[in-house]
């Protein structure tokens, strides 16, 4: 088998990432050696591969669904927004510069098509099947000329296309028809059919519409996936605590101790890797919320200042909103605060930034004995260490280089009293360390909170990926899906006018 498939969507957030992960897990359970692929991803949630390459977290989770190690080839182009109109371009896991949206779509993107096709070819030579994820909608006619992630990659690699639509939003039939009808004939020839996502109710009531859609487009529907609470993987961007939403949305486990533990996460601008708090949200009795007002910190047992793509901008935002003063007061009262990556940097004394914001010398909050200088070379590592007597693993993604001049060692950063700071993302996914850290927080907060002794974050992730595989296995026409992946789009699919504009 040397198959492939592109999972496109009628809109952003139609369920492409989830469906891709579900197909990957279903295939690997059939004994297929499979890999995920997304030519271009725009996200501030990223991950570091073992070889030190930066890719989108969604592709890292899809690789876990495939039970393989993620590589840069699975997400050759990553765009990390730095503002409303510019992004850092990460090519094959390494940053190559900042670029405006106009500059990127004006020519650079089209020149990257060869690079992404080479990455896809590398994966297809290594794996039995590659399940590709599109971005946004393939019918964004203003961007088709430079497209490298939807029909551009499908046509370049001859991939069949499955279009996913979120019926819970309404208008799914119009979205399916309109998506096909706005594509050029050569692109339409690759669109094999549709997959309905998030359906509620009796499928028999939907079937007449699916029959009419087939009559109008000549394309079949490959499945109707029911609405399920808590189906998802690591978000590209957003504020939903993904594992709380995915694993424990329906039935939240009660706390083991007498009290819950309240965690407030400052919703700083350009927040990156907010998935760091998923492991906390997975703990029974831990309540995680994102906040943007100082009064929302008052009843929190732990305040987290998360990572950000704009450390100086986040610092200004905290000060403008009064959150900075509230954090300083917390530290003076010896109430727990944790800074992660950019959040760690702004807790320090000084920041010298001629790279990210180009603001030069900026005073931090002065809560940790740390000075930060932004280097042009980005740190991308997968460190392993020990803290609070427990084994810890994490990953680092930052330009800021921290000079720690005091306090107690804490991972790569430091601790002063009940204020902790580290560049390590993902450290809270280490179960023993997370439990030890929560015990310290609970003691400092005076809460009778007890971490659950058996919560395994890795096991919860595996359980979630299996649920996605089950969804495909039980609610998609897997025989037809197998033929599509193995043999490509059916021949003779009709053209639906008007097609793409000239």
Short mmCIF file of C-alpha atoms in Angstrom, two decimals:
data_model
loop_
_atom_site.label_atom_id
_atom_site.label_comp_id
_atom_site.label_asym_id
_atom_site.label_seq_id
_atom_site.Cartn_x
_atom_site.Cartn_y
_atom_site.Cartn_z
CA UNK A 1 0.00 0.00 0.00
CA UNK A 2 1.30 3.46 -0.92
CA UNK A 3 -1.73 5.59 -0.30
CA UNK A 4 -2.63 9.13 0.62
CA UNK A 5 -5.53 11.40 1.41
CA UNK A 6 -6.10 15.11 1.95
CA UNK A 7 -8.66 15.98 4.64
CA UNK A 8 -10.02 19.41 3.72
CA UNK A 9 -12.79 21.38 5.40
CA UNK A 10 -15.61 23.69 4.44
CA UNK A 11 -14.33 26.13 7.11
CA UNK A 12 -11.66 26.52 9.72
CA UNK A 13 -12.44 24.40 12.79
CA UNK A 14 -14.70 22.07 10.80
CA UNK A 15 -12.88 19.15 12.40
CA UNK A 16 -9.98 18.51 10.01
CA UNK A 17 -7.39 17.93 12.75
CA UNK A 18 -9.66 15.56 14.66
CA UNK A 19 -10.70 13.60 11.56
CA UNK A 20 -7.08 13.33 10.41
CA UNK A 21 -6.02 12.01 13.83
CA UNK A 22 -8.98 9.60 13.88
CA UNK A 23 -8.16 8.19 10.43
CA UNK A 24 -4.52 7.84 11.46
CA UNK A 25 -5.40 5.91 14.62
CA UNK A 26 -7.91 3.71 12.73
CA UNK A 27 -5.29 2.87 10.09
CA UNK A 28 -2.52 2.07 12.54
CA UNK A 29 -4.88 -0.32 14.34
CA UNK A 30 -5.29 -2.10 10.96
CA UNK A 31 -1.53 -2.62 10.83
CA UNK A 32 -0.85 0.22 8.39
CA UNK A 33 2.35 2.21 8.79
CA UNK A 34 0.92 5.72 8.56
CA UNK A 35 2.11 9.31 9.02
CA UNK A 36 0.36 12.70 9.26
CA UNK A 37 1.20 15.72 7.13
CA UNK A 38 0.22 19.38 7.03
CA UNK A 39 2.08 21.42 4.46
CA UNK A 40 1.53 24.74 6.18
CA UNK A 41 0.25 25.44 9.66
CA UNK A 42 -0.46 28.78 11.33
CA UNK A 43 -0.25 28.33 15.07
CA UNK A 44 1.36 29.57 18.26
CA UNK A 45 1.04 26.08 19.72
CA UNK A 46 4.15 24.26 18.61
CA UNK A 47 6.30 21.30 19.61
CA UNK A 48 9.95 20.29 19.32
CA UNK A 49 10.86 16.99 17.65
CA UNK A 50 13.71 14.83 18.89
CA UNK A 51 16.01 16.23 16.20
CA UNK A 52 15.29 19.79 17.42
CA UNK A 53 12.76 20.91 14.79
CA UNK A 54 9.71 23.04 15.56
CA UNK A 55 6.33 21.89 14.20
CA UNK A 56 2.67 22.46 15.04
CA UNK A 57 1.37 20.63 18.10
CA UNK A 58 -1.58 19.25 16.12
CA UNK A 59 0.84 17.36 13.87
CA UNK A 60 2.77 16.10 16.91
CA UNK A 61 -0.49 14.72 18.33
CA UNK A 62 -1.41 13.20 14.96
CA UNK A 63 2.00 11.51 14.95
CA UNK A 64 1.14 10.09 18.36
CA UNK A 65 -2.10 8.82 16.83
CA UNK A 66 0.11 7.04 14.26
CA UNK A 67 2.39 5.77 17.06
CA UNK A 68 5.44 7.30 15.38
CA UNK A 69 7.91 10.03 16.33
CA UNK A 70 7.05 13.42 14.79
CA UNK A 71 9.49 14.93 12.30
CA UNK A 72 9.87 18.25 10.52
CA UNK A 73 8.60 16.67 7.29
CA UNK A 74 5.16 16.28 8.88
CA UNK A 75 4.77 20.09 9.02
CA UNK A 76 7.39 21.66 6.75
CA UNK A 77 6.00 25.21 6.99
CA UNK A 78 4.88 26.71 10.30
CA UNK A 79 3.73 30.32 10.56
CA UNK A 80 3.84 31.86 14.05
CA UNK A 81 1.88 35.13 14.18
CA UNK A 82 3.71 38.07 15.74
CA UNK A 83 0.94 40.61 15.20
CA UNK A 84 -2.04 41.32 13.02
CA UNK A 85 -0.07 41.33 9.76
CA UNK A 86 3.19 39.46 10.19
CA UNK A 87 4.41 36.00 11.16
CA UNK A 88 7.64 34.20 11.80
CA UNK A 89 8.20 31.65 9.05
CA UNK A 90 9.55 28.32 10.31
CA UNK A 91 10.81 26.15 7.45
CA UNK A 92 11.58 22.49 8.08
CA UNK A 93 11.65 23.18 11.79
CA UNK A 94 13.91 26.27 11.75
CA UNK A 95 12.94 29.97 11.72
CA UNK A 96 13.96 31.74 8.50
CA UNK A 97 12.60 35.22 9.20
CA UNK A 98 9.57 37.44 9.69
CA UNK A 99 7.22 38.16 6.81
CA UNK A 100 4.04 40.12 6.24
CA UNK A 101 0.95 38.34 4.98
CA UNK A 102 1.17 40.31 1.72
CA UNK A 103 4.82 39.36 1.24
CA UNK A 104 4.18 35.71 2.00
CA UNK A 105 1.19 35.32 -0.32
CA UNK A 106 2.83 37.62 -2.86
CA UNK A 107 5.43 35.05 -3.86
CA UNK A 108 7.23 33.31 -1.03
CA UNK A 109 4.42 30.83 -0.42
CA UNK A 110 4.34 29.63 -4.03
CA UNK A 111 8.13 29.10 -3.98
CA UNK A 112 7.68 26.78 -1.00
CA UNK A 113 5.49 24.35 -2.95
CA UNK A 114 8.54 22.36 -4.05
CA UNK A 115 9.75 22.09 -0.45
CA UNK A 116 6.42 20.80 0.86
CA UNK A 117 6.04 18.35 -2.03
CA UNK A 118 9.54 17.03 -1.30
CA UNK A 119 8.60 16.53 2.37
CA UNK A 120 5.43 14.72 1.38
CA UNK A 121 7.36 12.54 -1.07
CA UNK A 122 9.84 11.68 1.70
CA UNK A 123 6.99 10.54 3.95
CA UNK A 124 5.27 8.59 1.18
CA UNK A 125 8.53 6.75 0.47
CA UNK A 126 8.77 5.78 4.14
CA UNK A 127 5.17 5.01 5.12
CA UNK A 128 2.35 2.91 3.68
CA UNK A 129 -0.05 5.87 3.84
CA UNK A 130 0.13 9.60 4.55
CA UNK A 131 -2.99 11.38 5.80
CA UNK A 132 -2.73 15.08 5.02
CA UNK A 133 -4.64 17.92 6.67
CA UNK A 134 -5.66 21.04 4.80
CA UNK A 135 -6.09 24.54 6.25
CA UNK A 136 -9.13 26.77 6.26
CA UNK A 137 -11.15 26.04 3.14
CA UNK A 138 -9.90 24.80 -0.25
CA UNK A 139 -12.34 27.25 -1.89
CA UNK A 140 -10.57 30.41 -0.74
CA UNK A 141 -10.43 31.67 -4.31
CA UNK A 142 -8.38 34.75 -3.45
CA UNK A 143 -5.52 32.51 -2.28
CA UNK A 144 -5.71 29.63 -4.78
CA UNK A 145 -2.90 30.93 -6.98
CA UNK A 146 -0.36 30.57 -4.16
CA UNK A 147 -2.00 27.68 -2.28
CA UNK A 148 0.37 25.01 -1.00
CA UNK A 149 -1.76 23.42 1.73
CA UNK A 150 -5.11 22.54 0.11
CA UNK A 151 -5.69 21.92 -3.60
CA UNK A 152 -2.15 23.01 -4.43
CA UNK A 153 -0.69 20.04 -2.55
CA UNK A 154 -3.55 17.74 -3.65
CA UNK A 155 -2.96 18.47 -7.31
CA UNK A 156 0.83 18.45 -6.94
CA UNK A 157 0.80 15.01 -5.31
CA UNK A 158 -2.35 13.57 -6.95
CA UNK A 159 -4.15 13.15 -3.64
CA UNK A 160 -7.86 12.40 -3.31
CA UNK A 161 -9.69 14.96 -1.18
CA UNK A 162 -12.28 14.35 1.53
CA UNK A 163 -14.19 17.50 2.54
CA UNK A 164 -15.31 17.71 6.18
CA UNK A 165 -18.27 19.88 7.19
CA UNK A 166 -19.46 20.83 10.68
CA UNK A 167 -23.22 20.29 10.57
CA UNK A 168 -23.61 21.64 14.11
CA UNK A 169 -22.97 25.12 12.70
CA UNK A 170 -25.72 24.74 10.10
CA UNK A 171 -25.58 25.16 6.33
CA UNK A 172 -23.51 22.07 5.71
CA UNK A 173 -25.15 21.12 2.39
CA UNK A 174 -24.63 24.59 0.94
CA UNK A 175 -21.05 24.52 2.23
CA UNK A 176 -20.32 21.17 0.61
CA UNK A 177 -21.86 22.16 -2.72
CA UNK A 178 -20.31 25.62 -2.73
CA UNK A 179 -16.86 24.29 -1.88
CA UNK A 180 -16.85 22.01 -4.93
CA UNK A 181 -18.52 24.54 -7.24
CA UNK A 182 -15.83 27.18 -6.56
CA UNK A 183 -12.96 24.91 -7.61
CA UNK A 184 -11.35 24.63 -11.02
CA UNK A 185 -12.16 21.47 -13.04
CA UNK A 186 -8.71 19.99 -12.32
CA UNK A 187 -9.25 20.50 -8.58
CA UNK A 188 -12.82 19.22 -8.63
CA UNK A 189 -11.59 15.98 -10.20
CA UNK A 190 -9.75 15.23 -6.95
CA UNK A 191 -12.65 15.93 -4.57
CA UNK A 192 -13.96 12.44 -3.90
CA UNK A 193 -16.69 13.26 -1.44
CA UNK A 194 -17.77 14.47 1.96
CA UNK A 195 -17.72 13.64 5.66
CA UNK A 196 -20.36 15.13 7.96
CA UNK A 197 -19.03 16.06 11.41
CA UNK A 198 -20.84 16.75 14.72
CA UNK A 199 -24.29 15.44 13.79
CA UNK A 200 -26.95 15.33 16.51
CA UNK A 201 -30.03 13.17 16.22
CA UNK A 202 -31.37 10.45 13.93
CA UNK A 203 -29.14 9.86 10.89
CA UNK A 204 -32.14 8.59 8.89
CA UNK A 205 -33.49 12.15 8.86
CA UNK A 206 -30.27 13.32 7.21
CA UNK A 207 -30.11 10.63 4.54
CA UNK A 208 -32.50 12.29 2.02
CA UNK A 209 -30.23 15.33 2.03
CA UNK A 210 -27.16 13.17 1.49
CA UNK A 211 -28.89 11.47 -1.44
CA UNK A 212 -29.75 14.86 -2.96
CA UNK A 213 -26.17 16.05 -2.42
CA UNK A 214 -24.94 12.98 -4.29
CA UNK A 215 -27.36 13.71 -7.12
CA UNK A 216 -26.22 17.34 -7.33
CA UNK A 217 -22.48 16.70 -7.13
CA UNK A 218 -21.96 13.09 -8.18
CA UNK A 219 -19.99 12.61 -4.95
CA UNK A 220 -20.80 10.33 -2.06
CA UNK A 221 -20.68 10.96 1.69
CA UNK A 222 -18.14 8.75 3.43
CA UNK A 223 -19.64 8.99 6.89
CA UNK A 224 -21.69 10.93 9.43
CA UNK A 225 -19.79 11.42 12.66
CA UNK A 226 -22.02 12.01 15.68
CA UNK A 227 -21.59 14.95 18.02
CA UNK A 228 -19.52 13.84 20.99
CA UNK A 229 -18.53 15.95 23.94
CA UNK A 230 -14.82 16.25 24.37
CA UNK A 231 -13.54 15.18 20.98
CA UNK A 232 -10.45 17.10 20.02
CA UNK A 233 -6.68 17.22 20.03
CA UNK A 234 -4.23 19.98 20.85
CA UNK A 235 -5.69 23.19 19.51
CA UNK A 236 -3.90 25.27 16.89
CA UNK A 237 -5.09 28.45 18.59
CA UNK A 238 -7.84 29.30 21.04
CA UNK A 239 -8.47 29.25 24.77
CA UNK A 240 -10.20 25.93 25.30
CA UNK A 241 -8.35 23.72 27.75
CA UNK A 242 -8.24 20.84 25.34
CA UNK A 243 -7.85 17.86 27.63
CA UNK A 244 -10.47 19.08 30.10
CA UNK A 245 -12.70 19.55 27.08
CA UNK A 246 -11.81 16.20 25.57
CA UNK A 247 -11.47 13.73 28.40
CA UNK A 248 -13.43 15.15 31.28
CA UNK A 249 -16.07 17.36 29.71
CA UNK A 250 -18.97 14.97 30.24
CA UNK A 251 -18.16 13.68 33.73
CA UNK A 252 -15.68 15.68 35.80
CA UNK A 253 -14.01 13.49 38.39
CA UNK A 254 -14.48 14.72 41.97
CA UNK A 255 -11.46 15.90 43.98
CA UNK A 256 -9.58 13.30 46.00
CA UNK A 257 -9.11 15.70 48.92
CA UNK A 258 -11.63 17.99 50.58
CA UNK A 259 -10.86 21.07 48.47
CA UNK A 260 -10.48 21.96 44.82
CA UNK A 261 -7.48 23.89 43.56
CA UNK A 262 -8.15 27.00 41.46
CA UNK A 263 -5.68 27.92 38.72
CA UNK A 264 -5.86 31.28 36.90
CA UNK A 265 -3.96 31.56 33.61
CA UNK A 266 -3.29 35.10 32.40
CA UNK A 267 -4.61 35.32 28.83
CA UNK A 268 -1.66 37.33 27.52
CA UNK A 269 -1.51 38.50 23.88
CA UNK A 270 0.03 36.07 21.39
CA UNK A 271 -0.24 33.30 23.98
CA UNK A 272 1.75 30.26 22.92
CA UNK A 273 1.53 26.66 24.07
CA UNK A 274 -1.44 27.22 26.35
CA UNK A 275 -1.68 23.42 26.20
CA UNK A 276 0.87 23.48 29.03
CA UNK A 277 -2.08 23.70 31.44
CA UNK A 278 -3.94 20.71 29.96
CA UNK A 279 -2.16 18.40 32.37
CA UNK A 280 -3.44 20.47 35.29
CA UNK A 281 -6.97 20.44 33.90
CA UNK A 282 -6.78 16.65 33.66
CA UNK A 283 -6.30 16.39 37.43
CA UNK A 284 -9.50 15.71 39.40
CA UNK A 285 -10.25 18.71 41.58
CA UNK A 286 -8.16 21.23 39.61
CA UNK A 287 -10.19 24.07 38.08
CA UNK A 288 -8.40 25.96 35.29
CA UNK A 289 -9.65 29.23 33.84
CA UNK A 290 -8.17 31.94 31.62
CA UNK A 291 -8.38 35.47 33.01
CA UNK A 292 -7.80 39.04 31.86
CA UNK A 293 -8.77 41.13 34.92
CA UNK A 294 -6.87 41.61 38.20
CA UNK A 295 -9.87 40.78 40.38
CA UNK A 296 -9.95 37.32 38.82
CA UNK A 297 -6.63 36.52 40.49
CA UNK A 298 -7.92 37.14 44.00
CA UNK A 299 -9.36 33.67 44.66
CA UNK A 300 -6.78 31.75 42.62
CA UNK A 301 -4.54 29.30 44.44
CA UNK A 302 -2.05 29.40 41.58
CA UNK A 303 -1.50 32.06 38.92
CA UNK A 304 0.26 31.01 35.71
CA UNK A 305 1.83 33.50 33.31
CA UNK A 306 2.09 31.37 30.15
CA UNK A 307 4.30 31.47 27.11
CA UNK A 308 3.88 34.19 24.52
CA UNK A 309 5.28 35.09 21.12
CA UNK A 310 5.50 38.72 22.34
CA UNK A 311 7.13 38.91 25.79
CA UNK A 312 7.43 42.71 25.87
CA UNK A 313 3.94 43.17 24.48
CA UNK A 314 2.55 40.77 27.11
CA UNK A 315 4.38 42.70 29.84
CA UNK A 316 2.82 45.96 28.65
CA UNK A 317 -0.60 44.31 28.53
CA UNK A 318 -0.27 43.03 32.10
CA UNK A 319 0.63 46.52 33.27
CA UNK A 320 -2.14 48.25 31.32
CA UNK A 321 -4.78 45.92 32.79
CA UNK A 322 -3.55 46.06 36.36
CA UNK A 323 -2.63 42.37 36.31
CA UNK A 324 1.06 43.15 36.81
CA UNK A 325 0.35 44.94 40.10
CA UNK A 326 -1.92 42.09 41.19
CA UNK A 327 0.85 39.54 40.49
CA UNK A 328 3.40 41.64 42.40
CA UNK A 329 1.02 41.77 45.37
CA UNK A 330 0.56 37.99 45.23
CA UNK A 331 4.30 37.43 45.37
CA UNK A 332 4.63 39.83 48.32
CA UNK A 333 1.93 37.80 50.08
CA UNK A 334 3.84 34.58 49.24
CA UNK A 335 1.02 33.20 47.10
CA UNK A 336 2.02 30.82 44.28
CA UNK A 337 2.94 32.13 40.82
CA UNK A 338 4.42 30.12 37.94
CA UNK A 339 5.95 31.69 34.82
CA UNK A 340 6.49 29.51 31.75
CA UNK A 341 8.78 30.56 28.88
CA UNK A 342 7.78 34.15 28.00
CA UNK A 343 5.92 34.30 31.32
CA UNK A 344 9.17 33.33 33.07
CA UNK A 345 11.08 36.03 31.19
CA UNK A 346 8.76 38.87 32.16
CA UNK A 347 8.91 37.86 35.85
CA UNK A 348 12.62 38.73 35.75
CA UNK A 349 14.45 41.99 36.35
CA UNK A 350 15.40 43.16 32.86
CA UNK A 351 14.72 42.19 29.24
CA UNK A 352 17.00 43.17 26.36
CA UNK A 353 15.08 42.61 23.16
CA UNK A 354 16.43 43.62 19.76
CA UNK A 355 14.90 40.57 18.07
CA UNK A 356 11.23 39.98 18.88
CA UNK A 357 9.83 43.43 19.76
CA UNK A 358 13.04 45.43 19.13
CA UNK A 359 12.14 47.44 22.24
CA UNK A 360 15.70 47.40 23.59
CA UNK A 361 16.08 47.51 27.38
CA UNK A 362 12.82 46.91 29.27
CA UNK A 363 12.24 46.47 32.99
CA UNK A 364 10.52 43.22 33.96
CA UNK A 365 8.36 42.71 37.03
CA UNK A 366 11.45 42.11 39.17
CA UNK A 367 10.06 39.03 40.90
CA UNK A 368 12.88 36.64 39.98
CA UNK A 369 16.66 37.32 39.86
CA UNK A 370 16.83 36.85 36.11
CA UNK A 371 18.06 38.95 33.20
CA UNK A 372 16.95 38.03 29.68
CA UNK A 373 18.67 38.82 26.39
CA UNK A 374 16.97 37.88 23.12
CA UNK A 375 19.23 35.98 20.74
CA UNK A 376 18.62 35.73 17.01
CA UNK A 377 19.12 31.97 17.12
CA UNK A 378 16.08 30.18 18.57
CA UNK A 379 16.55 27.59 21.31
CA UNK A 380 14.80 24.36 20.30
CA UNK A 381 15.52 21.46 22.64
CA UNK A 382 13.92 18.50 24.46
CA UNK A 383 15.48 18.70 27.95
CA UNK A 384 15.25 16.05 30.67
CA UNK A 385 15.92 16.74 34.33
CA UNK A 386 14.72 16.55 37.91
CA UNK A 387 12.76 18.93 40.14
CA UNK A 388 11.00 18.51 43.47
CA UNK A 389 12.60 15.09 43.65
CA UNK A 390 10.85 13.89 40.50
CA UNK A 391 11.85 13.11 36.91
CA UNK A 392 10.78 15.82 34.44
CA UNK A 393 10.72 16.03 30.64
CA UNK A 394 9.86 19.09 28.58
CA UNK A 395 10.66 21.08 25.48
CA UNK A 396 12.02 24.60 24.90
CA UNK A 397 11.07 27.09 22.17
CA UNK A 398 12.42 30.60 22.77
CA UNK A 399 14.73 33.38 21.61
CA UNK A 400 15.24 34.75 25.13
CA UNK A 401 18.41 33.63 26.93
CA UNK A 402 18.01 33.81 30.71
CA UNK A 403 20.89 34.65 33.05
CA UNK A 404 19.83 33.38 36.47
CA UNK A 405 21.60 35.23 39.30
CA UNK A 406 20.03 33.72 42.39
CA UNK A 407 17.17 31.79 43.93
CA UNK A 408 16.88 28.03 44.09
CA UNK A 409 17.37 26.04 40.87
CA UNK A 410 14.12 25.02 39.21
CA UNK A 411 14.49 23.13 35.92
CA UNK A 412 16.41 25.63 33.73
CA UNK A 413 15.13 28.61 35.71
CA UNK A 414 14.76 29.38 39.38
CA UNK A 415 12.48 29.61 42.36
CA UNK A 416 12.20 32.34 44.97
CA UNK A 417 9.79 31.52 47.77
CA UNK A 418 6.55 30.53 46.09
CA UNK A 419 7.38 32.00 42.69
CA UNK A 420 8.69 29.61 40.05
CA UNK A 421 10.00 30.29 36.56
CA UNK A 422 11.16 28.01 33.72
CA UNK A 423 11.46 27.94 29.93
CA UNK A 424 10.30 24.30 29.88
CA UNK A 425 7.00 23.70 28.15
CA UNK A 426 5.27 20.40 28.86
CA UNK A 427 6.91 19.84 32.26
CA UNK A 428 3.52 19.40 33.95
CA UNK A 429 2.85 16.36 31.75
CA UNK A 430 5.37 14.45 33.91
CA UNK A 431 2.97 12.85 36.39
CA UNK A 432 5.18 12.60 39.46
CA UNK A 433 6.47 16.15 39.10
CA UNK A 434 2.97 17.53 38.52
CA UNK A 435 1.69 15.88 41.68
CA UNK A 436 4.63 17.15 43.73
CA UNK A 437 4.17 20.66 42.38
CA UNK A 438 0.43 20.64 43.14
CA UNK A 439 1.10 19.46 46.67
CA UNK A 440 3.40 22.46 47.19
CA UNK A 441 0.80 24.82 45.73
CA UNK A 442 -1.95 23.37 47.89
CA UNK A 443 0.17 23.68 51.04
CA UNK A 444 1.05 27.29 50.21
CA UNK A 445 -2.60 28.11 49.48
CA UNK A 446 -3.85 26.38 52.62
CA UNK A 447 -6.06 24.06 50.59
CA UNK A 448 -6.88 20.50 51.62
CA UNK A 449 -6.32 19.40 48.04
CA UNK A 450 -4.78 15.99 47.31
CA UNK A 451 -3.56 15.08 43.80
CA UNK A 452 -5.05 11.86 42.46
CA UNK A 453 -2.44 9.11 42.80
CA UNK A 454 -3.24 7.42 39.48
CA UNK A 455 -3.78 10.20 36.90
CA UNK A 456 -1.60 9.39 33.88
CA UNK A 457 -1.55 12.20 31.38
CA UNK A 458 -0.04 9.97 28.68
CA UNK A 459 -2.77 7.38 29.23
CA UNK A 460 -5.48 10.05 28.96
CA UNK A 461 -4.02 11.17 25.63
CA UNK A 462 -3.96 7.60 24.36
CA UNK A 463 -7.53 7.09 25.50
CA UNK A 464 -8.54 10.22 23.60
CA UNK A 465 -6.81 9.13 20.40
CA UNK A 466 -8.50 5.73 20.63
CA UNK A 467 -11.87 7.46 20.93
CA UNK A 468 -11.11 9.30 17.69
CA UNK A 469 -10.15 6.04 15.99
CA UNK A 470 -13.39 4.48 17.26
CA UNK A 471 -15.37 7.36 15.79
CA UNK A 472 -13.99 6.66 12.31
CA UNK A 473 -14.29 2.89 12.66
CA UNK A 474 -17.91 2.96 13.80
CA UNK A 475 -19.36 5.88 11.84
CA UNK A 476 -17.44 6.12 8.55
CA UNK A 477 -17.61 3.77 5.59
CA UNK A 478 -14.16 2.38 6.24
CA UNK A 479 -14.17 0.04 3.23
CA UNK A 480 -14.80 2.98 0.91
CA UNK A 481 -12.30 5.11 2.83
CA UNK A 482 -9.67 2.39 2.46
CA UNK A 483 -10.25 2.26 -1.33
CA UNK A 484 -10.00 6.03 -1.52
CA UNK A 485 -6.67 6.12 0.35
CA UNK A 486 -5.27 3.21 -1.65
CA UNK A 487 -6.55 4.00 -5.16
CA UNK A 488 -7.22 7.74 -5.26
CA UNK A 489 -10.28 9.71 -6.33
CA UNK A 490 -12.86 7.88 -8.46
CA UNK A 491 -12.60 8.48 -12.19
CA UNK A 492 -15.23 10.49 -14.05
CA UNK A 493 -16.41 12.75 -11.23
CA UNK A 494 -18.65 15.42 -12.78
CA UNK A 495 -17.72 19.09 -13.02
CA UNK A 496 -20.00 21.38 -10.97
CA UNK A 497 -20.33 24.88 -12.44
CA UNK A 498 -19.37 27.66 -12.23
CA UNK A 499 -15.88 26.51 -11.15
CA UNK A 500 -13.11 28.84 -10.05
CA UNK A 501 -13.02 32.41 -11.43
CA UNK A 502 -10.58 32.96 -14.25
#
